[in-house]
Short mmCIF file of N, CA, C and O in Angstrom, two decimals:
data_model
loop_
_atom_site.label_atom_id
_atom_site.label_comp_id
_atom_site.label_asym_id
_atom_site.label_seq_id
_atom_site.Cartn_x
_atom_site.Cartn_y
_atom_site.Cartn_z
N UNK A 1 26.56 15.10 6.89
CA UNK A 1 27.08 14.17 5.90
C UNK A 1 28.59 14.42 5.78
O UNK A 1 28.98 15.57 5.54
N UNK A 2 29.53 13.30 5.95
CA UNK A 2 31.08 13.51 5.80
C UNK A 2 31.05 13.98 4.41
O UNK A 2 30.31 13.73 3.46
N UNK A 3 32.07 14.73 4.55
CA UNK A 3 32.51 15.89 3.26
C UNK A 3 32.77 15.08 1.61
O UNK A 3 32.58 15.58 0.51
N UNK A 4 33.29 13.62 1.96
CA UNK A 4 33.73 13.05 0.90
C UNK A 4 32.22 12.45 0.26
O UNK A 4 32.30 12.05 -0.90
N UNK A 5 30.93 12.37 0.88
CA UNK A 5 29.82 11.67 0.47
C UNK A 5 28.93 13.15 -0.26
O UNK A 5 28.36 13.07 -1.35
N UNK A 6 28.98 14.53 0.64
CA UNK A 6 28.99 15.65 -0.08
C UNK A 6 29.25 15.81 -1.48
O UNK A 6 28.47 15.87 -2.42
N UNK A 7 30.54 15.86 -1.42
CA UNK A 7 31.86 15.90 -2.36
C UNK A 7 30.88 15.05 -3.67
O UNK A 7 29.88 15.50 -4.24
N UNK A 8 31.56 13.70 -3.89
CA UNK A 8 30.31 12.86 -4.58
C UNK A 8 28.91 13.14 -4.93
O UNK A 8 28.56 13.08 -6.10
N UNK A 9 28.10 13.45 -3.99
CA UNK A 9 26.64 13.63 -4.44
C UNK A 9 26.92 15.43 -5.66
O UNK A 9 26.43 15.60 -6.78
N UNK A 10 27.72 16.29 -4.98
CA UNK A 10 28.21 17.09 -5.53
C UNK A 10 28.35 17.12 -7.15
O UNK A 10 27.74 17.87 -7.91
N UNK A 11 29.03 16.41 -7.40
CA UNK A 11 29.92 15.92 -8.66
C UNK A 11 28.45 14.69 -9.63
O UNK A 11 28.13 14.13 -10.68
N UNK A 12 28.24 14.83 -8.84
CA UNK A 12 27.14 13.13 -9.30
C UNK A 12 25.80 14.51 -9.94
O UNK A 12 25.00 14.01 -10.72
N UNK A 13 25.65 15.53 -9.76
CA UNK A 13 24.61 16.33 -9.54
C UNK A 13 25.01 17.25 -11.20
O UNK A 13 24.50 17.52 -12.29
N UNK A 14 26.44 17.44 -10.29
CA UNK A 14 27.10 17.90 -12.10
C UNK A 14 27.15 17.41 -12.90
O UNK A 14 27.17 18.04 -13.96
N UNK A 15 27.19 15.79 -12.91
CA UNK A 15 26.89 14.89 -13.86
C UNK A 15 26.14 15.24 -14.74
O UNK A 15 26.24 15.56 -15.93
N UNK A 16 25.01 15.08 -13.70
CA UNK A 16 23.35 14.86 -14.44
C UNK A 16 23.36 16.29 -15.36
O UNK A 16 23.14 16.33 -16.57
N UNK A 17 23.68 17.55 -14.43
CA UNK A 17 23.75 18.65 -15.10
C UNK A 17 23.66 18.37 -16.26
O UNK A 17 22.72 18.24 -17.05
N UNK A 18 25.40 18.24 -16.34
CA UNK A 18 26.06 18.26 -18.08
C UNK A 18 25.40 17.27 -18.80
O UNK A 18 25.22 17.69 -19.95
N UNK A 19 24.97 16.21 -18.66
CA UNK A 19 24.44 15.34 -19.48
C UNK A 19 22.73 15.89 -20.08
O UNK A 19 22.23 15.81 -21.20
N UNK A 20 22.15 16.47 -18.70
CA UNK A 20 20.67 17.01 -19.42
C UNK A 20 21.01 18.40 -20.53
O UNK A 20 20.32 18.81 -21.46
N UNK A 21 22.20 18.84 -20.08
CA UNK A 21 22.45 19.92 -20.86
C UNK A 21 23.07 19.74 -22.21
O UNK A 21 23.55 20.67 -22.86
N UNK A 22 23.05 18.65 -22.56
CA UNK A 22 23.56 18.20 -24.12
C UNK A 22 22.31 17.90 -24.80
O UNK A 22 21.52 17.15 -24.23
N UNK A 23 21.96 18.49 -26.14
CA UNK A 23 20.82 18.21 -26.61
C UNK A 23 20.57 17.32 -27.12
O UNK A 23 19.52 17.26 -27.76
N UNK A 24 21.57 16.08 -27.03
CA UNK A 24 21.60 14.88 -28.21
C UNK A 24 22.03 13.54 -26.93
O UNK A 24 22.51 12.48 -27.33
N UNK A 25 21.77 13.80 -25.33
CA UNK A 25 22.87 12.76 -24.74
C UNK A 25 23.22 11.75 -25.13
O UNK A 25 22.42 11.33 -25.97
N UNK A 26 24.39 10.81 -24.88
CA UNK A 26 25.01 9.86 -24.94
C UNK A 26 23.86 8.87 -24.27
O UNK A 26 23.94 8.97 -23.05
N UNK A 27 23.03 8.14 -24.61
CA UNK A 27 21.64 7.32 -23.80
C UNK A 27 21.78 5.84 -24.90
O UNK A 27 21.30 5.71 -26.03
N UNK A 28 22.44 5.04 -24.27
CA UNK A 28 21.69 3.40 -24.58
C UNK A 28 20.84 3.56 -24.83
O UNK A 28 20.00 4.22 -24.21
N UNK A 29 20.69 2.88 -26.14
CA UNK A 29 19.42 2.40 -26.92
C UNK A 29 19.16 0.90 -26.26
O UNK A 29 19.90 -0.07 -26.43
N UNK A 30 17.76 0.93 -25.34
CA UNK A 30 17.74 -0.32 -24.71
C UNK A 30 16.67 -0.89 -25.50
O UNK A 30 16.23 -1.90 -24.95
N UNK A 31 15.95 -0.53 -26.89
CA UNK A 31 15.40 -1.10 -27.55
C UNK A 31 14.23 -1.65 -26.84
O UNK A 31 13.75 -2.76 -27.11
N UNK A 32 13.74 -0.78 -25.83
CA UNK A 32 12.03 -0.94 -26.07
C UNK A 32 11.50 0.38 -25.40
O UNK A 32 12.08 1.10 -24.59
N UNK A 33 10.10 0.54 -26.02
CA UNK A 33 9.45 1.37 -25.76
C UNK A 33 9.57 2.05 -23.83
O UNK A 33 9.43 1.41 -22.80
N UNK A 34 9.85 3.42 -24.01
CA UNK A 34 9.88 4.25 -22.85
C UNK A 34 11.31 3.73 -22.02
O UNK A 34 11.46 3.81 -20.80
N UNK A 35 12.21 3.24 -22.87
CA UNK A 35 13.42 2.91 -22.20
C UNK A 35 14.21 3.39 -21.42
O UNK A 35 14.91 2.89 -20.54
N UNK A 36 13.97 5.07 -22.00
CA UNK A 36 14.29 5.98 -21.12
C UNK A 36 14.01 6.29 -19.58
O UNK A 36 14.86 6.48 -18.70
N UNK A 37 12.70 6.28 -19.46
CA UNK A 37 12.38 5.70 -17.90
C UNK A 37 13.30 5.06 -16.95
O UNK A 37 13.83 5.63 -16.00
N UNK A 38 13.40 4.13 -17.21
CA UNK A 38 14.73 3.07 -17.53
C UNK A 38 15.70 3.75 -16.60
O UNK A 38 15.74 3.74 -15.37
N UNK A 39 16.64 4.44 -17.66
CA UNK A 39 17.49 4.98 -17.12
C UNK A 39 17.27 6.22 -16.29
O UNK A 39 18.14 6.61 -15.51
N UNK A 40 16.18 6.82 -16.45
CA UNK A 40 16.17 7.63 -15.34
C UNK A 40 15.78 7.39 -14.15
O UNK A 40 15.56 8.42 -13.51
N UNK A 41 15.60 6.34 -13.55
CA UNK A 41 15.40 5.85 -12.59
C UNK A 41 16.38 5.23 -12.46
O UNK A 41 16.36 5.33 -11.24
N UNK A 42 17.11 4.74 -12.61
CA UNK A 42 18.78 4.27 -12.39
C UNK A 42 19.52 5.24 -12.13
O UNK A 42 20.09 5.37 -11.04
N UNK A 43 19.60 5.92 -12.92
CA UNK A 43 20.62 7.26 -12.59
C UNK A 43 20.17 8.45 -11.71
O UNK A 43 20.87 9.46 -11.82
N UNK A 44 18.88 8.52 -10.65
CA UNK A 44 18.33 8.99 -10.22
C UNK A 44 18.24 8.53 -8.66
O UNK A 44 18.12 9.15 -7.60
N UNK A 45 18.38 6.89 -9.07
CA UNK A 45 18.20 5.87 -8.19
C UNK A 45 20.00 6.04 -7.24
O UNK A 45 20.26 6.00 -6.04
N UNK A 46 20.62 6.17 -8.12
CA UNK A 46 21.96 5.80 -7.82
C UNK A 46 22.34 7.51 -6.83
O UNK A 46 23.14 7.47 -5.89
N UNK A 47 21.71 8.77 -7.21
CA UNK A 47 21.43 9.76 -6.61
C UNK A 47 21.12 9.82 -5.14
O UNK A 47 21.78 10.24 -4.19
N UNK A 48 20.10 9.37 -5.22
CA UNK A 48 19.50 8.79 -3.21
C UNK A 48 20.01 7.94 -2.72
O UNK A 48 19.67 7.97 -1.54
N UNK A 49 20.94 6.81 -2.96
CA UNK A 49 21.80 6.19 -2.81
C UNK A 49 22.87 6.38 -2.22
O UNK A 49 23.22 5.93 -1.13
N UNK A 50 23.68 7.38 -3.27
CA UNK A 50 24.47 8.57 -2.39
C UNK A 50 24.62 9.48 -1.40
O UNK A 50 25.60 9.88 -0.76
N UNK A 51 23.19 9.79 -1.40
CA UNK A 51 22.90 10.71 -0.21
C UNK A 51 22.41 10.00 1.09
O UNK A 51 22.30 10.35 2.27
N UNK A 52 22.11 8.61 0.26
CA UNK A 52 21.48 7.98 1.73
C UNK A 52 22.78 7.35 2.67
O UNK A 52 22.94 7.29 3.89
N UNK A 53 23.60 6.95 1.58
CA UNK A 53 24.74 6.35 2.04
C UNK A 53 25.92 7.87 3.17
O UNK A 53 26.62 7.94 4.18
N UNK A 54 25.50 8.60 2.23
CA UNK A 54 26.22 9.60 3.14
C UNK A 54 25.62 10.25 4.64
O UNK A 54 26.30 10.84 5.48
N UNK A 55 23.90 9.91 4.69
CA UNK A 55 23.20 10.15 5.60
C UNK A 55 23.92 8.82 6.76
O UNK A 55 24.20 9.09 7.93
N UNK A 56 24.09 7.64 6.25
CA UNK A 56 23.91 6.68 7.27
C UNK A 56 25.29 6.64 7.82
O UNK A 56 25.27 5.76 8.69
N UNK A 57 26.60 7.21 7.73
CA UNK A 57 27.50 7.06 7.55
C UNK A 57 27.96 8.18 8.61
O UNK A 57 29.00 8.17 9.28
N UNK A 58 26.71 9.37 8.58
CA UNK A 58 27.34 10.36 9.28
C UNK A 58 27.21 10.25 10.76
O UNK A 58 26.81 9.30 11.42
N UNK A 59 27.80 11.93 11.30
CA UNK A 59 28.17 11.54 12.81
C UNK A 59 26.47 11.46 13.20
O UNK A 59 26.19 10.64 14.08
N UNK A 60 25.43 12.18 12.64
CA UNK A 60 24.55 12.48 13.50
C UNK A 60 23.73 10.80 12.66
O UNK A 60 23.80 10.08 11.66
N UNK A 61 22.80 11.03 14.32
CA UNK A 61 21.97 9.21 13.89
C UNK A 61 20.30 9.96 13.74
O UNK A 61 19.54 10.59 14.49
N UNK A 62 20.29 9.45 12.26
CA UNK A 62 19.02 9.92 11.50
C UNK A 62 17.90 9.07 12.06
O UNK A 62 18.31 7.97 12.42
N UNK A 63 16.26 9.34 12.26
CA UNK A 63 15.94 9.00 12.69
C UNK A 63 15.08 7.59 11.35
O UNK A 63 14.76 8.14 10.30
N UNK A 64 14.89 6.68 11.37
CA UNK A 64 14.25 5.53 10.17
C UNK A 64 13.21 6.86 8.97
O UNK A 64 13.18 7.17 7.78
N UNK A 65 12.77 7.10 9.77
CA UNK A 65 11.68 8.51 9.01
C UNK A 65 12.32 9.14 7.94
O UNK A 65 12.19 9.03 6.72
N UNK A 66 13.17 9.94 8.76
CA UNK A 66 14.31 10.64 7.56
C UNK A 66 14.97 10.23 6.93
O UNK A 66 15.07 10.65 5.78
N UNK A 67 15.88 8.99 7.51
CA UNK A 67 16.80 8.16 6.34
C UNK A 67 16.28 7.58 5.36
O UNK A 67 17.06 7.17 4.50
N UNK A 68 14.98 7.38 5.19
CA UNK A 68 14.25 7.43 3.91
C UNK A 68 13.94 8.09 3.51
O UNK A 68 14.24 7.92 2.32
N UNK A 69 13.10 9.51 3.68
CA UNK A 69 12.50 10.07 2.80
C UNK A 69 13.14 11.21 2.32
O UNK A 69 12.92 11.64 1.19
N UNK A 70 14.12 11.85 3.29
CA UNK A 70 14.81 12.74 3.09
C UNK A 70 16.06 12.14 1.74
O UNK A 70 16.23 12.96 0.84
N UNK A 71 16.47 11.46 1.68
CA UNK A 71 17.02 11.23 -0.04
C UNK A 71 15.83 10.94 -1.09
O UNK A 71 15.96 11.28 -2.27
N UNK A 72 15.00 10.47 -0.75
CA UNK A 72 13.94 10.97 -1.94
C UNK A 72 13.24 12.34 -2.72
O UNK A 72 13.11 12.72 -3.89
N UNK A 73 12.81 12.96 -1.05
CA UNK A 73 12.78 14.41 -1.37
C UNK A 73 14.00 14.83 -2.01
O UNK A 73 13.72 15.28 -3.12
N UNK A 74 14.89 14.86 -1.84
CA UNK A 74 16.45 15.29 -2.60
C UNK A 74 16.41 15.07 -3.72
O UNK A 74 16.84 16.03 -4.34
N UNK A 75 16.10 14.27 -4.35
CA UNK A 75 15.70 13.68 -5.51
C UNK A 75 14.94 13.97 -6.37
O UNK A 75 15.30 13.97 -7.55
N UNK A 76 13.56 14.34 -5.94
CA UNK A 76 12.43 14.71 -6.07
C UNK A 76 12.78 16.64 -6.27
O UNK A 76 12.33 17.21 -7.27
N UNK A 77 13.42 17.25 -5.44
CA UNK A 77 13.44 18.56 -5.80
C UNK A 77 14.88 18.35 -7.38
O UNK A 77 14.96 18.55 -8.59
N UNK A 78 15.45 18.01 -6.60
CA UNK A 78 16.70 17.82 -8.07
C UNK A 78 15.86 17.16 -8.94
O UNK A 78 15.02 17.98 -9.29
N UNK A 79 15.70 16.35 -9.33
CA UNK A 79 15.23 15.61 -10.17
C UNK A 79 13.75 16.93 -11.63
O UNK A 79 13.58 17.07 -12.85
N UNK A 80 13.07 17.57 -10.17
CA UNK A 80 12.12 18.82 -11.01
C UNK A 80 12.90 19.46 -11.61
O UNK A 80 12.79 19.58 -12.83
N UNK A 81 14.05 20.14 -10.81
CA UNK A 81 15.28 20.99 -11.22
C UNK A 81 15.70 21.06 -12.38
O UNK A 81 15.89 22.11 -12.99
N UNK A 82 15.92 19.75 -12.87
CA UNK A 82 16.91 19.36 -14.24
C UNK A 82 15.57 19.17 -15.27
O UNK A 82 15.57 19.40 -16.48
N UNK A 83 14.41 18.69 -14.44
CA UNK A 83 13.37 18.53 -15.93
C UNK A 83 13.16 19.96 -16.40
O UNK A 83 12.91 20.09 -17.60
N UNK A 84 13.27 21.44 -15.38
CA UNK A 84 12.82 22.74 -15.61
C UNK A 84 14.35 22.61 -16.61
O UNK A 84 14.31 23.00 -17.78
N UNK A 85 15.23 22.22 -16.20
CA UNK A 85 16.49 23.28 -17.04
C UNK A 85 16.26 22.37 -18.43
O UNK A 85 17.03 22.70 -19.34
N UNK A 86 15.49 21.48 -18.67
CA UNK A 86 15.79 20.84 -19.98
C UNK A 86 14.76 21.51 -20.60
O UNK A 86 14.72 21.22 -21.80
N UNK A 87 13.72 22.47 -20.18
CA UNK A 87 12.83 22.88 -21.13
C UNK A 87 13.22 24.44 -22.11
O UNK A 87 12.62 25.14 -22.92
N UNK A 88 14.70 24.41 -21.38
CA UNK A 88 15.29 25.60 -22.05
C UNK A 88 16.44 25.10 -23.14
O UNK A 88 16.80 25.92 -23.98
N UNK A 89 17.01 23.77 -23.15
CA UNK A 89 17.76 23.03 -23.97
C UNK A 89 16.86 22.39 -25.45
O UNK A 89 15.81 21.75 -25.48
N UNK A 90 17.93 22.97 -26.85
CA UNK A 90 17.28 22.67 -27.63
C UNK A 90 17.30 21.18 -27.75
O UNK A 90 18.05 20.43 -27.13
N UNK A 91 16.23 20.78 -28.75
CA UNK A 91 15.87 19.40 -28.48
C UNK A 91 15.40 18.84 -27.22
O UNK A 91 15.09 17.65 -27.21
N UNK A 92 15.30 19.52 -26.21
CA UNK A 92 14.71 18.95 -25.13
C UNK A 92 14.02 19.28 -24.91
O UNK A 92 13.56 20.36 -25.29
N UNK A 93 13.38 18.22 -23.84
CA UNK A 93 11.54 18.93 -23.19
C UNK A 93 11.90 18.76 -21.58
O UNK A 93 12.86 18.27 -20.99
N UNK A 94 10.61 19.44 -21.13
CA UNK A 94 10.37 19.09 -19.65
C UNK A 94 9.12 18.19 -19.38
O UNK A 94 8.08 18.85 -19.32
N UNK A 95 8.96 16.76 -19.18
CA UNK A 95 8.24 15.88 -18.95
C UNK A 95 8.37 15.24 -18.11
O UNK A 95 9.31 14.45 -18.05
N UNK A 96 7.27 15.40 -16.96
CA UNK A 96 6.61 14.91 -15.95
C UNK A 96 6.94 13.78 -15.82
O UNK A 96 7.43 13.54 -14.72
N UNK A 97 6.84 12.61 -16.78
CA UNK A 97 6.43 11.40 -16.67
C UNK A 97 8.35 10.93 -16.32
O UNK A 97 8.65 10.08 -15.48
N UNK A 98 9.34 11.64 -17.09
CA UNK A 98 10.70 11.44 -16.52
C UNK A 98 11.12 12.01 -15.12
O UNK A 98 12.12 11.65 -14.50
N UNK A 99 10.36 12.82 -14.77
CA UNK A 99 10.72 13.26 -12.95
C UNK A 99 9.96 12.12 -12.33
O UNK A 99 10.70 11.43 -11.64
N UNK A 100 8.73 11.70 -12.37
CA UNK A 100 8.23 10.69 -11.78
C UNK A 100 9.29 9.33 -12.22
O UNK A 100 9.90 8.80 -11.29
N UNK A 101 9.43 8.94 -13.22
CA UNK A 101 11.09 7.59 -12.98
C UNK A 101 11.72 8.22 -12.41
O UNK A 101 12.24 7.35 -11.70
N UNK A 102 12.35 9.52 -11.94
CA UNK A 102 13.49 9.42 -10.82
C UNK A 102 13.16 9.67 -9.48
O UNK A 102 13.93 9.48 -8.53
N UNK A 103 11.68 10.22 -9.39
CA UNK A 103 11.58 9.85 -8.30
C UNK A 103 11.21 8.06 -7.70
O UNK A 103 11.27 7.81 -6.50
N UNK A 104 10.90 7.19 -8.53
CA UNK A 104 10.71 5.96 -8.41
C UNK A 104 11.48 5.45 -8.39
O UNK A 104 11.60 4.40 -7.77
N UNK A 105 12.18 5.91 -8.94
CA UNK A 105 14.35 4.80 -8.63
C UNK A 105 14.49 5.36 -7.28
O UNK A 105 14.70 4.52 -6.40
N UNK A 106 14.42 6.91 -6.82
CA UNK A 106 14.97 6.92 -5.58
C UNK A 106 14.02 6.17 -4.63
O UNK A 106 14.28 5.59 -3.58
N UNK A 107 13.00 6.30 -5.19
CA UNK A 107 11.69 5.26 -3.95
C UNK A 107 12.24 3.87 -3.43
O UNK A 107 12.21 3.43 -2.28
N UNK A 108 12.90 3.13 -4.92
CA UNK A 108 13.25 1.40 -4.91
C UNK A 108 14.47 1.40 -4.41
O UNK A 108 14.79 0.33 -3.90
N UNK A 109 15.59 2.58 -4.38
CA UNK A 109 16.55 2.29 -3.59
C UNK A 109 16.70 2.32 -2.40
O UNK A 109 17.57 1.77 -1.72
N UNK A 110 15.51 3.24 -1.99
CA UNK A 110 15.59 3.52 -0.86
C UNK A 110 14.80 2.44 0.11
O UNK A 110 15.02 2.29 1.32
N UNK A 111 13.61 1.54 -0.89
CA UNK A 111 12.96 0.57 -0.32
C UNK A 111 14.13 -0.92 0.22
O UNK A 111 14.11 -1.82 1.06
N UNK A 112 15.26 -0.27 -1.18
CA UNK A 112 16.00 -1.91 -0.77
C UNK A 112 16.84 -1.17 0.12
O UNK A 112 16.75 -1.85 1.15
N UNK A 113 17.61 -0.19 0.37
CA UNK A 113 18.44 0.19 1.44
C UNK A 113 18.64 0.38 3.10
O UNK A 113 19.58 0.36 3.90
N UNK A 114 17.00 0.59 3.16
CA UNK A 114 16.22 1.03 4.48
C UNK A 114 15.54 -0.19 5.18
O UNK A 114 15.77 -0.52 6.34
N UNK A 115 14.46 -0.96 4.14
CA UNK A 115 14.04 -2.03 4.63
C UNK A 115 14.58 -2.98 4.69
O UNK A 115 14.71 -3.57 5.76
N UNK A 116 15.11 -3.50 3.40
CA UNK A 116 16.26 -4.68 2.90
C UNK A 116 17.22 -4.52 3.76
O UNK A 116 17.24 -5.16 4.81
N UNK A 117 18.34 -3.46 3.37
CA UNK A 117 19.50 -4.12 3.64
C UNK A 117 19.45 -3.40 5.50
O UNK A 117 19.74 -4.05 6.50
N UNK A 118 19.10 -2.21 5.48
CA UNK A 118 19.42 -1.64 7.06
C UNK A 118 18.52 -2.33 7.97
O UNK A 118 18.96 -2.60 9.09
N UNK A 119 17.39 -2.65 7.67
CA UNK A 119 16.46 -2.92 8.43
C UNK A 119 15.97 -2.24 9.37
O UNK A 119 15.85 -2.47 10.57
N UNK A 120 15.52 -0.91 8.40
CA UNK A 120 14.76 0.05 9.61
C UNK A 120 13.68 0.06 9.37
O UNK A 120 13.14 -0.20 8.29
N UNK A 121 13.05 0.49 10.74
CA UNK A 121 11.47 0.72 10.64
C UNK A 121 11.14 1.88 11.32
O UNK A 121 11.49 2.23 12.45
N UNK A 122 10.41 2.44 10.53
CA UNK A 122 10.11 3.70 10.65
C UNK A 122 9.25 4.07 11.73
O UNK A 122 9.33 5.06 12.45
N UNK A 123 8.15 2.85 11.73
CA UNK A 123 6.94 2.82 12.89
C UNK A 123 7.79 2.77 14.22
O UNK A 123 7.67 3.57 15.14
N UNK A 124 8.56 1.79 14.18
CA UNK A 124 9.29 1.55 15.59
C UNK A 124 10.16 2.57 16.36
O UNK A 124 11.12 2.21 17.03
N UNK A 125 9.85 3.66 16.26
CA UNK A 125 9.88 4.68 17.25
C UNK A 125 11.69 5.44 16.84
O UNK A 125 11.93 5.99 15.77
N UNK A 126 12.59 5.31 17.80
CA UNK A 126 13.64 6.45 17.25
C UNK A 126 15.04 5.54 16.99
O UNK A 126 15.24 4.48 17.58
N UNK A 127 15.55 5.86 16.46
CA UNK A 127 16.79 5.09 15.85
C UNK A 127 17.28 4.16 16.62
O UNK A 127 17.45 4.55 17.78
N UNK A 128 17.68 2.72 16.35
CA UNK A 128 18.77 2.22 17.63
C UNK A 128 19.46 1.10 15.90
O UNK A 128 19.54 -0.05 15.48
N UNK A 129 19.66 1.99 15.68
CA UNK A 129 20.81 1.32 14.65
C UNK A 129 22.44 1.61 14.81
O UNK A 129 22.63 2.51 15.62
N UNK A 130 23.90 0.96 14.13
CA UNK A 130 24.64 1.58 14.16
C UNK A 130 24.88 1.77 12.53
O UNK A 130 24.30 1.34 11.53
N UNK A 131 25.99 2.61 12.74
CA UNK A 131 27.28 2.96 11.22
C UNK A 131 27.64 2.03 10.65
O UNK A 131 27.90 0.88 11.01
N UNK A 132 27.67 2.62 9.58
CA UNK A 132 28.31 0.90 8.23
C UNK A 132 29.56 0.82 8.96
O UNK A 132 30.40 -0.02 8.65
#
């Protein structure tokens, strides 16, 4: 992954950090039930995004397999990561049901990034795509 998409996912990671690490975050009130979901799948979503964008971008050519799942898994371990560190933050919990929205934002970005917009297929054997 070029250093500047690193760099970013980097900083994007510290984000989330500092924000799970405030016991009160700054969170839109989107005024309905489990809204939160919501945003954690957006801001989770926007996570694999980054990494996918930095996967597709780089020198080495990923194979359809990995350029999907491998930013989800990323996601999916970060994503546990921050629910464990919030069960040590007062006012906060660690709940399952918010690691599963971020792993589902990274699922839908990765569904519109890979299938939608790249048009890879995973079945169809080994990469013959190019670079953005």
């Amino acid at each position: 992954m070029p250093l500047r998409y690193t760099i970013a996912v980097a900083l994007y990671c510290f984000l989330i950090f500092t924000v799970s690490s405030n016991p009160a975050p700054p969170v839109p009130d989107l005024r309905f039930e489990h809204s939160d979901k919501l945003i954690h799948a957006a801001a989770f979503g926007v996570l694999a995004l980054l990494v996918s964008l930095g996967m597709r971008v780089s020198d080495h050519l990923y194979s359809p397999r990995r350029q999907f799942w491998v930013p989800v898994l990323f996601v999916a371990v970060y994503g546990g990561v921050d629910e464990f560190h919030q069960y040590f933050v007062p006012r906060r919990q660690c709940d399952f049901m918010d690691w599963l929205a971020d792993v589902s934002g990274a699922l839908a970005v990765q569904v519109v990034l890979c299938w939608g917009w790249w048009r890879l297929r995973p079945w169809e054997g080994p990469p013959a795509y190019s670079k953005l």
